[in-house]
Coordinates of C-alpha atoms in Angstrom, one line a residue:
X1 CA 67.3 101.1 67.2
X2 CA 66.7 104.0 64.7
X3 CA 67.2 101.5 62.0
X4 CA 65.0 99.4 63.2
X5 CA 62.2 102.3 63.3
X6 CA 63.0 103.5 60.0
X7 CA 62.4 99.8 58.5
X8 CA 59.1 99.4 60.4
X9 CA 58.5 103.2 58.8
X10 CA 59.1 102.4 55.3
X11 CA 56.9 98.9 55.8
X12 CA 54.2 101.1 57.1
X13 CA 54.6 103.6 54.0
X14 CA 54.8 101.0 51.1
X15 CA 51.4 99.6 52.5
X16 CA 49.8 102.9 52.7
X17 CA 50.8 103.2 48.7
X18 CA 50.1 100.1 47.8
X19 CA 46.6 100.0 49.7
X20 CA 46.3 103.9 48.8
X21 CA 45.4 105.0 52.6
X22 CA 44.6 108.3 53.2
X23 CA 47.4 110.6 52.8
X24 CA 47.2 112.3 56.2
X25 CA 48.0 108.7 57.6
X26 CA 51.1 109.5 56.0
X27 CA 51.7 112.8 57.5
X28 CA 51.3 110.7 61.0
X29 CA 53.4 108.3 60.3
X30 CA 56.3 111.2 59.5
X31 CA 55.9 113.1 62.9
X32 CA 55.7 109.8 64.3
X33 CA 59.3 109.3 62.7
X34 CA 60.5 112.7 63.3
X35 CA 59.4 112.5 66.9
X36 CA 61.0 108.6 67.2
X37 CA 64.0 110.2 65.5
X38 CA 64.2 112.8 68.2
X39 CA 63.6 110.3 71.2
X40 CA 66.3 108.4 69.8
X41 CA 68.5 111.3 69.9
X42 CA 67.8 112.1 73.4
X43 CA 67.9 108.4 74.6
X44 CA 71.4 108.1 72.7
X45 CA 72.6 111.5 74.2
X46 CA 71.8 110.4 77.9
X47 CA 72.5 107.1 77.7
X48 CA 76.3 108.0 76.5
X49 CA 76.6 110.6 79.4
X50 CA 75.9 108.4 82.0
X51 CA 78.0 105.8 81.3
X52 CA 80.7 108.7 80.5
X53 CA 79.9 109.7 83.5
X54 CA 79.8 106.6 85.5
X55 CA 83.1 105.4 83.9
X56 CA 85.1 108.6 84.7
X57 CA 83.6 108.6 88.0
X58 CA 85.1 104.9 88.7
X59 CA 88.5 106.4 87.1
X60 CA 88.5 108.8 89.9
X61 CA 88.1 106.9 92.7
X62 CA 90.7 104.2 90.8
X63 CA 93.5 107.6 90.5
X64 CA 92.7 108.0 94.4
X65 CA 92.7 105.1 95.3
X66 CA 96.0 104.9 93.5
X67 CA 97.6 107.8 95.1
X68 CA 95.9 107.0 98.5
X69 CA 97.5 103.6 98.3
X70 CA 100.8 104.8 97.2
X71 CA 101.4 107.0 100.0
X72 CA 100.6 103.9 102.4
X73 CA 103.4 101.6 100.8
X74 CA 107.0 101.1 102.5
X75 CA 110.1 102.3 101.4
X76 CA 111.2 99.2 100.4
X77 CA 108.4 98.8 97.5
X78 CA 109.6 102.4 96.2
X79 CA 113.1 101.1 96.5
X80 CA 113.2 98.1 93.7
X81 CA 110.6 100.4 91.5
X82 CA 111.8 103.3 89.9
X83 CA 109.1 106.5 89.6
X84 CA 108.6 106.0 85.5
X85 CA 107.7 102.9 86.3
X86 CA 105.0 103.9 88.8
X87 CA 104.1 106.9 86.8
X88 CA 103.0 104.6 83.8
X89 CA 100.7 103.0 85.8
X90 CA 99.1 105.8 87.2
X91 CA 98.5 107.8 84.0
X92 CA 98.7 105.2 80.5
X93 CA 97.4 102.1 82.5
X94 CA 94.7 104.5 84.2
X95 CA 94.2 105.8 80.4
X96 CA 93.7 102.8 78.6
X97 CA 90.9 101.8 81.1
X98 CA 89.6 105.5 80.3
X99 CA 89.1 104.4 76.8
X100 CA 87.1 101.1 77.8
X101 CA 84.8 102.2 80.6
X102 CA 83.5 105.6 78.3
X103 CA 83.3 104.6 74.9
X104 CA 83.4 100.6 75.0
X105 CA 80.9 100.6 77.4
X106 CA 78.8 102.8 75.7
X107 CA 78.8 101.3 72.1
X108 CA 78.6 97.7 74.0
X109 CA 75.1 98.7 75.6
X110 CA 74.2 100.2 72.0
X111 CA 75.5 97.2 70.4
X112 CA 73.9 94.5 72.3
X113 CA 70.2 96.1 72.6
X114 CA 70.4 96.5 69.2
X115 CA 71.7 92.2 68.7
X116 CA 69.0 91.6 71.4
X117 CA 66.4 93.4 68.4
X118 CA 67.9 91.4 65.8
X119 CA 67.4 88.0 67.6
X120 CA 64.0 88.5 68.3
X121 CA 63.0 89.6 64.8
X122 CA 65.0 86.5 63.2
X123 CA 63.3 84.3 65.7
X124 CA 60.2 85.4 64.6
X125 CA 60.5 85.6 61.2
X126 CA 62.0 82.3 61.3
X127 CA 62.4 80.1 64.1
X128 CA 64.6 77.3 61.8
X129 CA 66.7 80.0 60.0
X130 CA 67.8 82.0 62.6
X131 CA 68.2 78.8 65.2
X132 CA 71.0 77.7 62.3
X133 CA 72.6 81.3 62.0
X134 CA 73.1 81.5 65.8
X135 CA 74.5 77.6 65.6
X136 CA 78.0 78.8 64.4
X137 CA 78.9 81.0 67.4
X138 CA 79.7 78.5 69.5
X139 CA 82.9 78.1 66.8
X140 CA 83.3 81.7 67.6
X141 CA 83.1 82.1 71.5
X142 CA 85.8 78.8 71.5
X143 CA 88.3 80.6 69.4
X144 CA 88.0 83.8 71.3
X145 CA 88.3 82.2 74.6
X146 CA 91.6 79.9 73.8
X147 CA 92.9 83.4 72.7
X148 CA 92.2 85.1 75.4
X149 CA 95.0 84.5 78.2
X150 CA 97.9 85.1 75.0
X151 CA 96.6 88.3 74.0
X152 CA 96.1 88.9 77.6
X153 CA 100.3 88.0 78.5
X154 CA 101.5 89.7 74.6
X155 CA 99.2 93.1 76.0
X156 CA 101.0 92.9 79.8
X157 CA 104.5 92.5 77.9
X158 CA 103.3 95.8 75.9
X159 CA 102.4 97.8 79.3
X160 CA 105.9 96.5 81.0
X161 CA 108.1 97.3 77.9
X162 CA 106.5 100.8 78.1
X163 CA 107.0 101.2 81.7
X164 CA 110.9 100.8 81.2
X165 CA 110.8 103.0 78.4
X166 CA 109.3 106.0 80.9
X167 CA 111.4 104.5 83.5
X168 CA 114.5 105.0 81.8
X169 CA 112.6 108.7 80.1
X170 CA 112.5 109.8 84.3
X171 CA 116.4 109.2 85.2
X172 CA 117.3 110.3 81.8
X173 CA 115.3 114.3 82.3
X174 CA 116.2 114.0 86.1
X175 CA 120.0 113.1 85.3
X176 CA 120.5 115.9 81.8
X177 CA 123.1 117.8 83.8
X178 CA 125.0 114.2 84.6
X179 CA 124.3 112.9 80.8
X180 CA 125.2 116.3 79.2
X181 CA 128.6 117.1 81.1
X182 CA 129.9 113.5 80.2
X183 CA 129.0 113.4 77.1
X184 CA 127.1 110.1 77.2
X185 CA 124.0 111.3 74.8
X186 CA 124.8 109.3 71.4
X187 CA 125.2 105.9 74.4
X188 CA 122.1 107.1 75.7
X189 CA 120.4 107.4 72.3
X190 CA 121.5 103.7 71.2
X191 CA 120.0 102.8 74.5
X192 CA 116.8 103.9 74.4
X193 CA 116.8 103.1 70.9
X194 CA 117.0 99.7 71.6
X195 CA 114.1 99.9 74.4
X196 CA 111.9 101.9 71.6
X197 CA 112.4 98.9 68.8
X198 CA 111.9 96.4 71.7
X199 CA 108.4 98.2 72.5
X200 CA 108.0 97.9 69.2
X201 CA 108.2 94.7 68.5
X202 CA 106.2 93.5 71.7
X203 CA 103.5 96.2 70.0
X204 CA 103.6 94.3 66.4
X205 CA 103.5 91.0 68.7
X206 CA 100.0 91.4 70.3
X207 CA 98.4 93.3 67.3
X208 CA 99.2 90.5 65.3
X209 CA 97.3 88.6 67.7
X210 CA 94.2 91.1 67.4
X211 CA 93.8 90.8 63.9
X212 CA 93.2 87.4 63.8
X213 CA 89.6 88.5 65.5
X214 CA 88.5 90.1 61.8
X215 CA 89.4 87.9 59.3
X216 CA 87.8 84.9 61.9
X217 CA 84.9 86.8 62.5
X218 CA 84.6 87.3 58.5
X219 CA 84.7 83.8 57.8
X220 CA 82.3 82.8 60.3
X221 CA 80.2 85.0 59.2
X222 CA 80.5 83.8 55.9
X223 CA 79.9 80.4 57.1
X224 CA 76.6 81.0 59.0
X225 CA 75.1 83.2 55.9
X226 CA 76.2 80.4 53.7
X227 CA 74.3 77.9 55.6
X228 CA 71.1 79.9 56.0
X229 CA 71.4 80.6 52.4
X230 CA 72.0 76.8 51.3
X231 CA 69.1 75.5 53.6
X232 CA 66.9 78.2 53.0
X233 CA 67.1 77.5 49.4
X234 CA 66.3 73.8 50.0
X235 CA 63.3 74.5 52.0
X236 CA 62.1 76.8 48.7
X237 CA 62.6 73.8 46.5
X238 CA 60.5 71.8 48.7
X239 CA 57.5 74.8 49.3
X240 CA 58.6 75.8 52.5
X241 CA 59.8 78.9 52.4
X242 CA 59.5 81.8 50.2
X243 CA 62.0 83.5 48.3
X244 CA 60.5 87.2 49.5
X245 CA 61.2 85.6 53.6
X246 CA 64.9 84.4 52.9
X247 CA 66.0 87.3 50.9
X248 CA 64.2 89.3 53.8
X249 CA 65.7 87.4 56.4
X250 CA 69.6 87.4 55.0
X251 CA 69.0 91.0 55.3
X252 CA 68.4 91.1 58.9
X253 CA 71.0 88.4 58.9
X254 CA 73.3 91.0 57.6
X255 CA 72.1 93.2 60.2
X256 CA 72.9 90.8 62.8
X257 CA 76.4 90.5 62.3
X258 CA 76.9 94.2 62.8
X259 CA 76.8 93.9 66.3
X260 CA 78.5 90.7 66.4
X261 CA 81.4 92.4 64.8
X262 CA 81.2 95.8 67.5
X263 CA 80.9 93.5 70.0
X264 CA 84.5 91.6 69.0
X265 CA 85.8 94.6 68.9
X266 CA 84.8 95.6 72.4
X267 CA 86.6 92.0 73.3
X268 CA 90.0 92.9 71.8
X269 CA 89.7 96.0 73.6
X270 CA 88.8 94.3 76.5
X271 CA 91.6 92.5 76.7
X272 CA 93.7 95.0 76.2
X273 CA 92.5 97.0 78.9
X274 CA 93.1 93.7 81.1
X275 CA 96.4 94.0 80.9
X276 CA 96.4 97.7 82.1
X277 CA 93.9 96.2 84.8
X278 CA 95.9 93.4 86.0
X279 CA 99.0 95.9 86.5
X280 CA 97.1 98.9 88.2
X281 CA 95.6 96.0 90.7
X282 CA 98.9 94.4 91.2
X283 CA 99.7 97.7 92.8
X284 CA 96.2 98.1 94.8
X285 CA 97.3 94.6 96.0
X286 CA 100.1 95.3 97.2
X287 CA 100.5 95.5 100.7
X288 CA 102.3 97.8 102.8
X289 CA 104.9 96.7 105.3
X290 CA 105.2 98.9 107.7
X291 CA 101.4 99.9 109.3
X292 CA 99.7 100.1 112.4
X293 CA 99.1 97.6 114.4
X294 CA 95.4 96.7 115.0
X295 CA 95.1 98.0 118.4
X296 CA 98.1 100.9 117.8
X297 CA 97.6 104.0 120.1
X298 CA 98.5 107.7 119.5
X299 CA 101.9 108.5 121.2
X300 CA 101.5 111.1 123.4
X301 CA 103.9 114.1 124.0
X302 CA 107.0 111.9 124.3
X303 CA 110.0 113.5 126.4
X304 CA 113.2 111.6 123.7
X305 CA 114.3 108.8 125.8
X306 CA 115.5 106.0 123.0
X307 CA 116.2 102.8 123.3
X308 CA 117.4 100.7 120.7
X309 CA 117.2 97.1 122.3
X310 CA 119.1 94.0 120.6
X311 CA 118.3 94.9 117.2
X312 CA 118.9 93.2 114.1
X313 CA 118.1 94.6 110.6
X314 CA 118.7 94.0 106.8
X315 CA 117.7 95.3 103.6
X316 CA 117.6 92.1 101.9
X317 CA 117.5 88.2 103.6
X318 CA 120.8 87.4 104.5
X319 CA 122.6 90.2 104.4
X320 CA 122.5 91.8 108.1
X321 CA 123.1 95.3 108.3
X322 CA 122.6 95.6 112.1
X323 CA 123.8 93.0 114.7
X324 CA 122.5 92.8 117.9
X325 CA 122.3 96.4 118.1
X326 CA 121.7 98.2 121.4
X327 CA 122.1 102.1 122.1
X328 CA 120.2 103.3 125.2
X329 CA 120.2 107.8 124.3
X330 CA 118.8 110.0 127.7
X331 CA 116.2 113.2 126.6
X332 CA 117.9 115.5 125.0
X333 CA 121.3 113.8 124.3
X334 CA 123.1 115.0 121.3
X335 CA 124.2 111.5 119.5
X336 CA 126.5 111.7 116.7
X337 CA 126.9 108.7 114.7
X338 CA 130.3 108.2 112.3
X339 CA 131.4 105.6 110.5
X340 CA 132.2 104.4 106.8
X341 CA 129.5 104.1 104.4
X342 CA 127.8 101.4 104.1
X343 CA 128.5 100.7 108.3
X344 CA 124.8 101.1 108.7
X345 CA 124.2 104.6 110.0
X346 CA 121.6 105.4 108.2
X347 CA 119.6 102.3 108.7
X348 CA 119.6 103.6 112.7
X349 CA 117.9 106.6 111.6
X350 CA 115.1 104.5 109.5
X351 CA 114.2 102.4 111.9
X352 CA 113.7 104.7 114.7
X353 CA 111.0 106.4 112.4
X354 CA 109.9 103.1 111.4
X355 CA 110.4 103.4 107.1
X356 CA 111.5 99.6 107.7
X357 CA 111.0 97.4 110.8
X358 CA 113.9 95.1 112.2
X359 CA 114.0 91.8 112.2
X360 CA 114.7 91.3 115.8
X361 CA 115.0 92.8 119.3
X362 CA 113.1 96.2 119.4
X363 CA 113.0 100.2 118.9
X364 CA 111.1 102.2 122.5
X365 CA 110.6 105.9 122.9
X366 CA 110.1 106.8 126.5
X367 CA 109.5 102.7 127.4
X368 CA 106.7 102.2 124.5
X369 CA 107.6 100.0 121.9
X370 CA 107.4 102.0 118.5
X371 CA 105.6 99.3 116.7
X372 CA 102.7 99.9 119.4
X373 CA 101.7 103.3 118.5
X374 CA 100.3 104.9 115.6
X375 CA 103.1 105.9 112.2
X376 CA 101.3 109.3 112.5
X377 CA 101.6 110.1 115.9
X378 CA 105.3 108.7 116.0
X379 CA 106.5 110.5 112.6
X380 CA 104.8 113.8 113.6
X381 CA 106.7 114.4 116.8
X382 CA 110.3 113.4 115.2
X383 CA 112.1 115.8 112.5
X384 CA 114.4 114.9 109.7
X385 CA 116.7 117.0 107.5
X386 CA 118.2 114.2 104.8
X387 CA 121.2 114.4 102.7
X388 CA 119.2 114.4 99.3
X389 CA 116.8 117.0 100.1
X390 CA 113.8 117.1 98.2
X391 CA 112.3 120.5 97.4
X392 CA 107.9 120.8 96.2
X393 CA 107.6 122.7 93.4
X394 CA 105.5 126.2 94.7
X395 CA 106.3 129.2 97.1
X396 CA 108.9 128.9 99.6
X397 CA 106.6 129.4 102.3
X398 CA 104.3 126.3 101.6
X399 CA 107.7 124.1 101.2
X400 CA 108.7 125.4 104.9
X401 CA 105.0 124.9 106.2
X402 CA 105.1 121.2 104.2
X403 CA 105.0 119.7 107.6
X404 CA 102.7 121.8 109.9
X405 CA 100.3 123.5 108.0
X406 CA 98.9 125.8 110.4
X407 CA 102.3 127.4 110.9
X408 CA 102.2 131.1 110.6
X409 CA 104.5 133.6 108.7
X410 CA 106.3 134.8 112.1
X411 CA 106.8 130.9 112.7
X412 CA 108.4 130.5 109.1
X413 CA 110.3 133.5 109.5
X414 CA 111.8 132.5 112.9
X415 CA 112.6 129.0 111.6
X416 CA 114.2 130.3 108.7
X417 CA 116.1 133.0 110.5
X418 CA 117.2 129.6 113.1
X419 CA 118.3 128.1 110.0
X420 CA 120.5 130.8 108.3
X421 CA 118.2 131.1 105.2
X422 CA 116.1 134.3 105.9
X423 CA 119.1 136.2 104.3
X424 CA 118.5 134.4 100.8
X425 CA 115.3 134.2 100.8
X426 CA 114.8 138.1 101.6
X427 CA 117.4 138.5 98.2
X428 CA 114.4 137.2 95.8
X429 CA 112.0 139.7 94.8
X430 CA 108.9 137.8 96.0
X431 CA 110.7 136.8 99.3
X432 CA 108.6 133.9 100.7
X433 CA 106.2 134.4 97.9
X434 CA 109.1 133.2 95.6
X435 CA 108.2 130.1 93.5
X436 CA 110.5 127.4 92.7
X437 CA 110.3 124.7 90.6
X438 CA 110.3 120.8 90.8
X439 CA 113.4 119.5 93.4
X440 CA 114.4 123.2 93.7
X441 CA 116.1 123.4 90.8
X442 CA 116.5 127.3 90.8
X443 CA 118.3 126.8 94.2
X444 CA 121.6 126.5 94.8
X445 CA 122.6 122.5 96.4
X446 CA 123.1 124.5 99.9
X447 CA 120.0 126.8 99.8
X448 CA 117.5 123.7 99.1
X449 CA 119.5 122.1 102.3
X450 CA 119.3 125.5 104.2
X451 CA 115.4 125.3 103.2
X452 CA 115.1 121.7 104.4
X453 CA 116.6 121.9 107.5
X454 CA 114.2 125.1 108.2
X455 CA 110.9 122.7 107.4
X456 CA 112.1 120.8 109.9
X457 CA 112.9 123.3 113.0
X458 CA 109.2 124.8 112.3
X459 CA 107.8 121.2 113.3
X460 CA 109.5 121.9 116.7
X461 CA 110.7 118.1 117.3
X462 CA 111.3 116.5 120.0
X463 CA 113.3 114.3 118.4
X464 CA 115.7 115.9 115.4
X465 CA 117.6 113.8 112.9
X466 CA 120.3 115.2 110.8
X467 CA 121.8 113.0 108.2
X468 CA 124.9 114.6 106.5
X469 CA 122.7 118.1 106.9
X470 CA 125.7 120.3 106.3
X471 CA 127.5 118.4 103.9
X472 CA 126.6 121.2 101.1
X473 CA 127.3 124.3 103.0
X474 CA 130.1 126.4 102.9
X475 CA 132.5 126.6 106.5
X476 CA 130.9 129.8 107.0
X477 CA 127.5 129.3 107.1
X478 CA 128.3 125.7 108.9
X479 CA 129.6 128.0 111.8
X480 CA 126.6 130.1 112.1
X481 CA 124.1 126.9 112.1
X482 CA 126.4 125.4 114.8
X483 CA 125.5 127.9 117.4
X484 CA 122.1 128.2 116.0
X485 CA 122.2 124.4 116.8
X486 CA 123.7 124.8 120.0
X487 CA 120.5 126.9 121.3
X488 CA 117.8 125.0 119.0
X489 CA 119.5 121.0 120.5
X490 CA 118.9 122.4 124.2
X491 CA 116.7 120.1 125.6
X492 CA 115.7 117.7 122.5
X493 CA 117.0 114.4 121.5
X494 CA 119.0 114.4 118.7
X495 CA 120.6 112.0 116.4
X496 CA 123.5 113.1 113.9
X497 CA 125.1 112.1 111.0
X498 CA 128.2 113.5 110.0
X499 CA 131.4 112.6 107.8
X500 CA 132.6 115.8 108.5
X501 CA 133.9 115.4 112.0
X502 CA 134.3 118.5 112.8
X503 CA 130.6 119.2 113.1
X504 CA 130.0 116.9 116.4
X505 CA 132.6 117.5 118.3
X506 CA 130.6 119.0 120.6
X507 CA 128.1 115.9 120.8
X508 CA 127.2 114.3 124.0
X509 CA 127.8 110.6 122.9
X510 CA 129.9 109.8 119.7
X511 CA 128.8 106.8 118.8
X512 CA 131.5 104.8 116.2
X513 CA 129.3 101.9 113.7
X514 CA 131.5 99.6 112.6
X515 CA 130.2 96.4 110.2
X516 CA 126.7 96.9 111.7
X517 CA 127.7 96.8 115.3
X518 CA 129.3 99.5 117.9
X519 CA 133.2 99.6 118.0
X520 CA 133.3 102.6 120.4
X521 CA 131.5 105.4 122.2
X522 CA 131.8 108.0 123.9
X523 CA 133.1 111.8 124.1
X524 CA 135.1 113.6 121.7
X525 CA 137.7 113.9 124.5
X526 CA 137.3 110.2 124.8
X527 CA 137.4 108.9 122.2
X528 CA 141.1 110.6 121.2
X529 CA 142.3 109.2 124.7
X530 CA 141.0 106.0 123.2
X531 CA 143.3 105.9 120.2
X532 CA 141.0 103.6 118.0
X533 CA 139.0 103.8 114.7
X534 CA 137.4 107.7 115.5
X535 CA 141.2 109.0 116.2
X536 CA 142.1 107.3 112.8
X537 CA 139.3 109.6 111.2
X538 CA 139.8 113.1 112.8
X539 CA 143.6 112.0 112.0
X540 CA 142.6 111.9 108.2
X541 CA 140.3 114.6 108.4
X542 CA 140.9 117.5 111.3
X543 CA 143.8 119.6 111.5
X544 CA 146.8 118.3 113.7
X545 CA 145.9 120.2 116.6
X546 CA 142.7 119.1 116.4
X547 CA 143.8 115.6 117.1
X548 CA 146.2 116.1 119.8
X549 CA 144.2 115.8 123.5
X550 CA 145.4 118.3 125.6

């Protein structure tokens, strides 16, 4: 635009010379530039902070969105995607589209105003002329169309080659300990070396691709100016055109193809960004599994009756981890659940808080089919302490309040105290103020399971779920938490899972998964009398007298 000005300004000049017009005129016209200039400025200034603005402002609701959606999806789409992966597109996708919605949208507005001038001044200058320059994009808009969906597939092979790369960056930081005490980091080197040169070479792929845009655009350029230029000086042969209009209009010609070129470069970059688009969507599109129902209702105060009615669930189709599953578990029954790995112990445990859904029969609490309420109100009312427990970065005090927010610091305390981790907590010099950092690394393994199991007493279950809770902590401590147990299971429902036997023996129901299906129940007492698969594991585990039923 200020080009445009400035040529209109040094017309306007040249006449006032050439005519010899009163010199004041030309003081005018300068303030008239100066203040042009300086609307320019201004115009320029607020046109690139609203579209900054507007673009950053759809990249935040995009990032929430994101992280909003995220939260929503089942455990099954976190459990074929490792976090790198996820993290990519979150921040690099999310990035690239940065880059296109704040300065590509920007110079594109710029760009074609300033094309929209150009055209208008060519057309008017010379209707034939500029009717034969604009006759070669056609060529143009052909070639960059059959490009398109290539550099579109080369750019998404870029974005997936990089999300393998941070993929395999995540478990490599997460797993030093593993990597270092094993020795594996010249393996690991040649590894990722290989993922870095194939990056590389998907890289070198697509930008092969985008060069092909300058060298075209050159040549059509020099086509079109070599037509105008070859009929122009045909029509001065023939008296219809001046030399002073074609040299004047090649130079607006010139002009014109300055925007053409921004503007091809805005398309590479579009495409580009397309590729980070079509991945970032292929998450927003992504629906989640488990949900509520349309007409879902808020489970009310439930009392920890369970029923688990003819169920049959799998991780994958065709491979059944649960057959025909049925376990009907009174208020405040103490289950255990034993087995070997892999029998399908945990999978119990994730369908009761709904992370999956089975594939047939059906999961009630107190009568009401769990698929019928609200995930919120269901979730909220049932506690879980997992194997792998997973410590926030931050004070100790906001991991314990992680699930009830309004808990206060005599509520914390008390939990903790329940929980046998008061003691160690009281040793730091900040005490509850303590900060630890990601996954608890500062902790010991039993302190962050210590920790966990508190954040779940302080949500004051009804319904508590201990998978393998105490597989980390020394005998001693394991003694103290079992009669802390013993007053804290008094009239709540609760379902655990233990290898170490010797931790329910005291259960209500022992409840023996075997292959995905019940091969006994019963007593601790009973089950010995019984002389099947639970005596054959306290025989390899318990001491002799343990096993012997008196």
């Amino acid at each position: 635009m200020l080009y445009i000005l400035s040529v209109w300004f040094l017309i306007a000049l040249l006449r006032c010379f050439i005519f010899r017009v009163d010199l004041k005129l030309i003081d005018l016209l300068g303030l008239g530039y100066l203040s042009l200039a300086f609307v320019n400025w201004l115009c320029a200034y607020g046109r690139t902070l609203i579209m900054s603005r507007a673009g950053q402002s759809v990249l935040y609701d995009m990032r929430k969105q994101l992280f909003d959606h995220l939260q929503s999806l089942s455990f099954r789409f976190y459990d074929s995607r490792p976090a790198g992966k996820i993290m990519v597109r979150i921040t690099s996708d999310v990035n690239t589209l940065n880059q296109l919605l704040t300065n590509g949208v920007v110079n594109m507005v710029a760009e074609v105003f300033n094309l929209l001038v150009i055209v208008l001044l060519m057309l008017s200058m010379h209707t034939k002329l500029a009717l034969l320059s604009f006759s070669i994009l056609p060529a143009l808009a052909v070639f960059a169309l059959k490009l398109r969906p290539e550099i579109q597939r080369r750019w998404y092979n870029v974005r997936l080659k990089l999300s393998t790369i941070n993929a395999y960056l995540n478990e490599s930081i997460m797993g030093m300990r593993i990597t270092q005490a094993f020795t594996r980091q010249e393996r690991n080197q040649e590894y990722f070396q290989e993922l870095n040169g194939s990056l590389l070479s998907s890289s070198i792929r697509a930008i092969k691709l985008n060069a092909l845009f300058m060298p075209t655009f050159e040549i059509v350029a020099a086509v079109g100016t070599g037509l105008v230029l070859w009929y122009g000086t045909g029509m001065i042969r023939t008296g219809g055109l001046t030399v002073g209009i074609l040299v004047a209009f090649l130079n607006y010609l010139w002009r014109f193809w300055v925007p053409i070129n921004m503007l091809a470069e805005f398309y590479t970059q579009i495409q580009t960004a397309m590729a980070s688009a079509q991945r970032v969507f292929e998450i927003l599109d992504t629906k989640p599994e488990i949900k509520n129902a349309p007409c879902a209702m808020a489970l009310p105060p439930i009392k920890g009756q369970v029923s688990f009615e003819h169920v049959d669930f799998g991780y994958d189709p065709g491979q059944a981890v649960l057959h025909d599953f049925t376990l009907k578990v009174k208020p405040g029954q103490t289950i255990a659940l034993v087995g070997p790995t892999g029998a399908g112990k945990t999978s119990i445990i994730n369908l009761l808080t709904r992370f999956y859904d089975p594939q047939g029969g059906r999961i009630a609490i107190d009568g009401v089919d769990i698929k019928k309420v609200t995930l919120e109100s269901l979730r909220s009312q049932i506690g879980i302490v997992l194997q792998d427990t997973f410590i926030f970065s931050g004070p100790i005090k906001e991991n314990l309040r992680y699930g009830k927010l309004d808990a206060t610091m005599q509520e914390i305390i008390r939990a903790a105290k329940i929980a046998n981790a008061h003691e160690f907590i009281m040793n730091f010099p900040a005490g509850y103020d303590t900060e630890v950092e990601e996954r608890g690394s500062k902790l010991s393994v039993g302190q962050r399971q210590l920790l966990s199991f508190a954040r779940a007493l302080l949500l004051d279950p009804a319904i508590l779920i201990l998978d393998e809770a105490t597989s980390s902590i020394d005998t001693e401590t394991e003694l103290l938490i079992q009669q802390a147990l013993a007053r804290l299971l008094a009239g709540r429902t609760s379902f655990v899972i233990a290898h170490r036997l010797s931790t329910i023996q005291n259960a209500d129901r022992i409840v023996v998964i075997d292959h995905g299906r019940i091969a006994e129940q019963g007593t601790h007492r009973q089950l010995l009398q019984q002389g099947g698969i639970y005596r054959n594991l306290c025989a390899a585990q318990l001491k002799p007298g343990l096993v012997g039923v008196s």
